[in-house]
PDB file of C-alpha atoms and ligand atoms in Angstrom:
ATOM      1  CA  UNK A 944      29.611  46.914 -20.165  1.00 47.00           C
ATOM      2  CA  UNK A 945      25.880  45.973 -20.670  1.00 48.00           C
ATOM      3  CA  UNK A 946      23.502  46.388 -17.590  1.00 50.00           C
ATOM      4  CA  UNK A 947      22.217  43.340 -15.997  1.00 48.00           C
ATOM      5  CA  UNK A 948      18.408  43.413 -15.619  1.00 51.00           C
ATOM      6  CA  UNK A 949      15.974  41.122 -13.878  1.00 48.00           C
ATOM      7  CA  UNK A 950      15.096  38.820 -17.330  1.00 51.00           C
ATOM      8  CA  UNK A 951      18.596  37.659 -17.373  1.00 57.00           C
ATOM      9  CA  UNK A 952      18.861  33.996 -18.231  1.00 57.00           C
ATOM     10  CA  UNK A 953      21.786  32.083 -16.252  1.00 62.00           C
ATOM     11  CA  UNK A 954      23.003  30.145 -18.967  1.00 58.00           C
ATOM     12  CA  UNK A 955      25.051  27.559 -17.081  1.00 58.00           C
ATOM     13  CA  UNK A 956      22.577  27.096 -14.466  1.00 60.00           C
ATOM     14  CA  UNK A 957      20.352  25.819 -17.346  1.00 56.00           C
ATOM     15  CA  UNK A 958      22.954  23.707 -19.026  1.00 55.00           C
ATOM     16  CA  UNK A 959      23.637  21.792 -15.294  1.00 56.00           C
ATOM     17  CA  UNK A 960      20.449  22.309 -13.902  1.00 53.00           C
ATOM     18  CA  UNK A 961      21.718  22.744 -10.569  1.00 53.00           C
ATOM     19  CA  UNK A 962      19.480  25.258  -9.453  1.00 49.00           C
ATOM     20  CA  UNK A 963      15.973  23.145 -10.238  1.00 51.00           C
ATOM     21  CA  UNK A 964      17.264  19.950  -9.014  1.00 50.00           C
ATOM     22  CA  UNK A 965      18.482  21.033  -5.851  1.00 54.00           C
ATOM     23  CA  UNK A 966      14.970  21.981  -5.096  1.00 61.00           C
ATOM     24  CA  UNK A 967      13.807  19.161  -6.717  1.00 61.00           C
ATOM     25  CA  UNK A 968      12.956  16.195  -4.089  1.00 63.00           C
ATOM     26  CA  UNK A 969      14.334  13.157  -5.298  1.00 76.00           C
ATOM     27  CA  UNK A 970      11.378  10.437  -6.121  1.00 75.00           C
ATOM     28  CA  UNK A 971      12.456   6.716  -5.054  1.00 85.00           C
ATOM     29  CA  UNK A 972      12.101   4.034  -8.192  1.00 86.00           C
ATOM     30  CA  UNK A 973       8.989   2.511  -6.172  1.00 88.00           C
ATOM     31  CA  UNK A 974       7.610   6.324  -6.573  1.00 88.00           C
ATOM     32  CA  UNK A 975       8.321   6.517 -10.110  1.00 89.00           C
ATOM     33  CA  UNK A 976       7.113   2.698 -10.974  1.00 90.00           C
ATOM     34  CA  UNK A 977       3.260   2.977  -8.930  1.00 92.00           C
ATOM     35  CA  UNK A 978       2.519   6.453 -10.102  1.00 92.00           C
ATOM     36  CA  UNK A 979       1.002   5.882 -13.085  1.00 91.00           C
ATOM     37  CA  UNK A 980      -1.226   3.011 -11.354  1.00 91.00           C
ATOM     38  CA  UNK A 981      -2.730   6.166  -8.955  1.00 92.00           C
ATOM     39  CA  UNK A 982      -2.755   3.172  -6.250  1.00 92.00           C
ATOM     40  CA  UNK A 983      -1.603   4.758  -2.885  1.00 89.00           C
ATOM     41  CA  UNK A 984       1.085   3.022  -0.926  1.00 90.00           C
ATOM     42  CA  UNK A 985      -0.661   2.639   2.717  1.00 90.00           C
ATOM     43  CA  UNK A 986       2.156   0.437   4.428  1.00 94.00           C
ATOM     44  CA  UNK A 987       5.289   1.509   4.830  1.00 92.00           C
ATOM     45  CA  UNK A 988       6.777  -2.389   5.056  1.00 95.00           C
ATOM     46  CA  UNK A 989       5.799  -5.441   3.750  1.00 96.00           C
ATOM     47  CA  UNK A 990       6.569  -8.829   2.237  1.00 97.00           C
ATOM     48  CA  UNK A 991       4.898 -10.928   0.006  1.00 98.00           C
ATOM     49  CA  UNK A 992       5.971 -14.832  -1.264  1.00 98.00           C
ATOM     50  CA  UNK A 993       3.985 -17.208  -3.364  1.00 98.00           C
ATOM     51  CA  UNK A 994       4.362 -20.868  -3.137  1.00 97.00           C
ATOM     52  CA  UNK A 995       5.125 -22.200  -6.444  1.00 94.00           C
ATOM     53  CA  UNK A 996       4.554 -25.771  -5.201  1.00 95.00           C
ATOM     54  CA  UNK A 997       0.716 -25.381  -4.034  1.00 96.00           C
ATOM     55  CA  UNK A 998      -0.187 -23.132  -6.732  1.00 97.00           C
ATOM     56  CA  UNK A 999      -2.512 -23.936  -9.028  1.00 94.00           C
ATOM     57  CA  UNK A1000      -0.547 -21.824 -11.955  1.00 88.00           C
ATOM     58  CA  UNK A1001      -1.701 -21.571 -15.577  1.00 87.00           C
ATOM     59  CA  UNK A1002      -5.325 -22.731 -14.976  1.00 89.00           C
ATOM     60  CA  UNK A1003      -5.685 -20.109 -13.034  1.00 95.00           C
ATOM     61  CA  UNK A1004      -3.936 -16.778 -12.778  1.00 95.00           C
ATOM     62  CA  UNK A1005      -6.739 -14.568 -10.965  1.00 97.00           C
ATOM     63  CA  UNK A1006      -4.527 -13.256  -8.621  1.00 97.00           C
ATOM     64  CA  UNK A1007      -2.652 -11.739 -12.118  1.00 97.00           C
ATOM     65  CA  UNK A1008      -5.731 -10.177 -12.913  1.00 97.00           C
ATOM     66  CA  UNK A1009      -6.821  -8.762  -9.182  1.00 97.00           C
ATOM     67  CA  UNK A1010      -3.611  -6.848  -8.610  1.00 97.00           C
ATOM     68  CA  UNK A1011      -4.000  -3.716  -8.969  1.00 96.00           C
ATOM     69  CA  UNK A1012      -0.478  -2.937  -9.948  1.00 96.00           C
ATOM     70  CA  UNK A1013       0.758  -5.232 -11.935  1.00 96.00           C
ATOM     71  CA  UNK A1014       3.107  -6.803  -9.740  1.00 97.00           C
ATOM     72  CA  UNK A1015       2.168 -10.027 -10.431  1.00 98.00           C
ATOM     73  CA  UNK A1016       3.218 -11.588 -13.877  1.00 97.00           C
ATOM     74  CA  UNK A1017       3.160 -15.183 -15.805  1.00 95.00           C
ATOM     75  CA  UNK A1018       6.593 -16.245 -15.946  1.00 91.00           C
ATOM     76  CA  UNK A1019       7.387 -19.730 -17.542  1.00 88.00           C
ATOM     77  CA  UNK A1020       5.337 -22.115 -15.418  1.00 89.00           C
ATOM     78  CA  UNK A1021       5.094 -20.076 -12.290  1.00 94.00           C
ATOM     79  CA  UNK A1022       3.848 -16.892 -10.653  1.00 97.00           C
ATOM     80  CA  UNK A1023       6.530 -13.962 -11.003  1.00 97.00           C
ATOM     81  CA  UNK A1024       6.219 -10.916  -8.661  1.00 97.00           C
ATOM     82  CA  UNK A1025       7.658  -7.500  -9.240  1.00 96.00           C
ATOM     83  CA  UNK A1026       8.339  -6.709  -5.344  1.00 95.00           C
ATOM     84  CA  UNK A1027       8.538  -2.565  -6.500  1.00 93.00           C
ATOM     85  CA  UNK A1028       5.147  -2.504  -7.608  1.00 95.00           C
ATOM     86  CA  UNK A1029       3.322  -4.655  -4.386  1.00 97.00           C
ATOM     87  CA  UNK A1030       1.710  -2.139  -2.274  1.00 96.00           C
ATOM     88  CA  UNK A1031       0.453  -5.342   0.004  1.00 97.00           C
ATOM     89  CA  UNK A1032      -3.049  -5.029  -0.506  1.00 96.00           C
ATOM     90  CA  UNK A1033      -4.139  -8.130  -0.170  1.00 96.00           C
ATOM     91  CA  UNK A1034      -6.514  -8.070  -3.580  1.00 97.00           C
ATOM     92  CA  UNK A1035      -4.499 -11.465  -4.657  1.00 98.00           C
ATOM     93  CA  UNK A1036      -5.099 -13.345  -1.482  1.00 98.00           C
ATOM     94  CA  UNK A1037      -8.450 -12.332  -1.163  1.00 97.00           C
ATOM     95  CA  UNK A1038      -8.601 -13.858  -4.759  1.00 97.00           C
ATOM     96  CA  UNK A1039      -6.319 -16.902  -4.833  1.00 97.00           C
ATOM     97  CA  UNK A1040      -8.485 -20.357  -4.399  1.00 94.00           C
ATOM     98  CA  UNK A1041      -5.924 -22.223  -2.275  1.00 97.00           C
ATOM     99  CA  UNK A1042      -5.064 -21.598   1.243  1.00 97.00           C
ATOM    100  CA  UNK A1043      -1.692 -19.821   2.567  1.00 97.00           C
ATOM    101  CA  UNK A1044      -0.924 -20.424  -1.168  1.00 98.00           C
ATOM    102  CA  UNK A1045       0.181 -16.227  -1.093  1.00 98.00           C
ATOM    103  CA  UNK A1046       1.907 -14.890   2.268  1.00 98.00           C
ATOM    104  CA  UNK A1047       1.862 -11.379   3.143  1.00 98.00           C
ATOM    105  CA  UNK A1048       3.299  -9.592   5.763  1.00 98.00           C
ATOM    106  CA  UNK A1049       2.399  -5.584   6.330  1.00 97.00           C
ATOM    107  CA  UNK A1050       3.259  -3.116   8.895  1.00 96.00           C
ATOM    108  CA  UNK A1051       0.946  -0.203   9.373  1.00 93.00           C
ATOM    109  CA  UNK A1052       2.284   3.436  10.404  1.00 92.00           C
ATOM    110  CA  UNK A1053       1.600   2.999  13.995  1.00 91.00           C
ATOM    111  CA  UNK A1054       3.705   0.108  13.507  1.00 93.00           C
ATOM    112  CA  UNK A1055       1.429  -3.296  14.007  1.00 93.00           C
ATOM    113  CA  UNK A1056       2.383  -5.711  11.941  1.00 96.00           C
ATOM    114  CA  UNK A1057      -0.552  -8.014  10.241  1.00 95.00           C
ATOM    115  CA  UNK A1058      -0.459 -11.125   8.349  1.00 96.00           C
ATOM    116  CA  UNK A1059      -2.154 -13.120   6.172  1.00 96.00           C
ATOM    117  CA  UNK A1060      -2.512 -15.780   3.622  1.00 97.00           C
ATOM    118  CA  UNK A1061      -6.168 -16.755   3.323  1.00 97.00           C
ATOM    119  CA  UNK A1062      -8.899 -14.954   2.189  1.00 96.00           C
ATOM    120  CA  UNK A1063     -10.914 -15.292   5.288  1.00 96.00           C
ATOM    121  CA  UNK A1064      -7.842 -14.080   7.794  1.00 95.00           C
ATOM    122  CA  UNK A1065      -7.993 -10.790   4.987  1.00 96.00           C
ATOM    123  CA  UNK A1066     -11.957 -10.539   6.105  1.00 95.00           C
ATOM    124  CA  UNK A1067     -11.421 -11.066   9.830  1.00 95.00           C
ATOM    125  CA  UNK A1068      -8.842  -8.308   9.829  1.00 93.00           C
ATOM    126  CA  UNK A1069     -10.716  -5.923   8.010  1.00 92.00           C
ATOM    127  CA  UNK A1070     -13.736  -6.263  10.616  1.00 91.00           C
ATOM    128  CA  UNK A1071     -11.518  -6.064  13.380  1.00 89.00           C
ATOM    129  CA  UNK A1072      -9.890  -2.767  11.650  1.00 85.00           C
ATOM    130  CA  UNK A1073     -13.671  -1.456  11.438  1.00 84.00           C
ATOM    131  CA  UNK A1074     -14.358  -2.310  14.876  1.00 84.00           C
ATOM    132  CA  UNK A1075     -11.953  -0.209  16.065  1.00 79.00           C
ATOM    133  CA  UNK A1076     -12.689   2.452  13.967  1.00 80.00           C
ATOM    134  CA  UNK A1077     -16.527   2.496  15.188  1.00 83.00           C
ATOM    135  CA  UNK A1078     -15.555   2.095  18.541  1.00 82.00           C
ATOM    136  CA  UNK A1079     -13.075   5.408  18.240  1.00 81.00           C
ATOM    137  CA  UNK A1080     -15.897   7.481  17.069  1.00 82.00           C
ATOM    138  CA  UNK A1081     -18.174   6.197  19.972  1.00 79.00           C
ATOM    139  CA  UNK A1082     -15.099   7.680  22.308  1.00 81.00           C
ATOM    140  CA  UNK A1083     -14.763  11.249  20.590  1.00 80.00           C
ATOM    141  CA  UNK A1084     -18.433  11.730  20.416  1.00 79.00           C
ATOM    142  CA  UNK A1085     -19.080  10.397  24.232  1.00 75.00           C
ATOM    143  CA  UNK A1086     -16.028  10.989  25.957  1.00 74.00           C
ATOM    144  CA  UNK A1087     -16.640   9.079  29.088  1.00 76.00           C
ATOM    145  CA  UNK A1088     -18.806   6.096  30.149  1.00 74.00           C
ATOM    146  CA  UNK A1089     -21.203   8.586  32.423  1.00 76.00           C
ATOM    147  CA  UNK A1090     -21.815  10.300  29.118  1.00 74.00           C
ATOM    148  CA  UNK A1091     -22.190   7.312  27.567  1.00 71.00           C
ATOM    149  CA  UNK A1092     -24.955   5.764  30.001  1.00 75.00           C
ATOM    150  CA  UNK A1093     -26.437   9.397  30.145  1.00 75.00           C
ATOM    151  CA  UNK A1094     -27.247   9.312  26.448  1.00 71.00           C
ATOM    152  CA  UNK A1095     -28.461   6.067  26.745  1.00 69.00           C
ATOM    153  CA  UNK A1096     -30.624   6.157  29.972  1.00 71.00           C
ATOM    154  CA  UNK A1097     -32.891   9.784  28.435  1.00 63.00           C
TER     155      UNK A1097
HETATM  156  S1  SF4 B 355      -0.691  -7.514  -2.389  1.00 80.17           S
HETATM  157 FE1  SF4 B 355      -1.074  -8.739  -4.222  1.00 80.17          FE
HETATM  158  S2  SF4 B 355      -2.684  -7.640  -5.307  1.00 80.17           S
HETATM  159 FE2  SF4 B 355      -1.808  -6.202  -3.844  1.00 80.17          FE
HETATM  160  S3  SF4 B 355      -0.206  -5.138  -4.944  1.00 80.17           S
HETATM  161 FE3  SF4 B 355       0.786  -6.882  -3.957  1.00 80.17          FE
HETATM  162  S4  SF4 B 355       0.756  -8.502  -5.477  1.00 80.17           S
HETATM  163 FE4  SF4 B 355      -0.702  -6.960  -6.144  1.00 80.17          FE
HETATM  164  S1  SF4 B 356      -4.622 -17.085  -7.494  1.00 80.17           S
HETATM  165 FE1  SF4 B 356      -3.400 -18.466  -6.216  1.00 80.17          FE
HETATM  166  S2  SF4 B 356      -3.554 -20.434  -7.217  1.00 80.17           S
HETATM  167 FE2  SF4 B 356      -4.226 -18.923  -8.704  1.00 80.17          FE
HETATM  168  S3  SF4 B 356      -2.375 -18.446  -9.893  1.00 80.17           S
HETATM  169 FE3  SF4 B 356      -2.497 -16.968  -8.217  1.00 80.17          FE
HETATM  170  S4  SF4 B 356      -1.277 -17.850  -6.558  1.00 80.17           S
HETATM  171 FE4  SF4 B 356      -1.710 -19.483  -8.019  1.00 80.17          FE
END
């Protein structure tokens, strides 16, 4: 009987592939679809709708050519969207001309929910979103409002 040695090849384990895709995780179709855009999904939820009836259509189209993931299409007469590929960005309202024209609704990790449809509600959000972030600095360097007024007073 021939000896078994460490450079034996398991030839039904290769011809299933058991072994490699039970180690394997399994990548979603939404994984598989935005990969090769490198864009990074930052909401775990969202929505998006565009209404068909306000838009301005073919004279338009810049929100087509702001997405970065190609979600949005030109399908006869009207704005298509590939829900798979939105990542909810908000590149296409921030680019769209007519008000509340694109809806989107996101939920963030900690689990606050944010919408928007105009380009000006994307802008106030984003300042608000910095505010916060420049105020949580302030607290981790200065911890409390003695240290604070301490810094401030020398
Ligand atoms: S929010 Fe708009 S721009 Fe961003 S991925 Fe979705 S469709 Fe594209
Ligand atoms: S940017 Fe707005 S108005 Fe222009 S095609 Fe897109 S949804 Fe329609």
């Amino acid at each position: 009987m021939p000896e078994k040695n460490s450079s034996t090849i398991d030839i039904f384990n290769m011809l299933s592939g058991t072994e490699e895709k039970a180690e394997k995780p399994q990548k979603s179709q939404r994984q598989e679809l935005l990969e090769p855009t490198g864009v990074k999904e930052l909401f775990p939820e969202g929505k998006i709708s565009i209404n068909k009836y306000t838009c301005i259509g073919v004279q338009c189209k810049l929100c087509i050519k702001a997405c970065p993931t190609n979600a949005l299409y030109w399908k006869t007469g009207e704005v298509g969207i590939i829900d798979d590929l939105c990542v909810y960005c908000s590149a296409c309202v921030l680019s769209c001309m007519v008000d509340d024209c694109i809806k989107i609704t996101r939920k963030r990790e900690d689990g606050k929910t944010e919408k928007f449809g105009k380009p000006r509600d994307v802008m106030v959000l984003a300042n608000s979103l910095n505010a916060e972030k420049r105020f949580q600095r302030v607290c981790d360097v200065l911890q409390s409002a003695e240290e604070y007024c301490k810094k401030y007073r020398d």
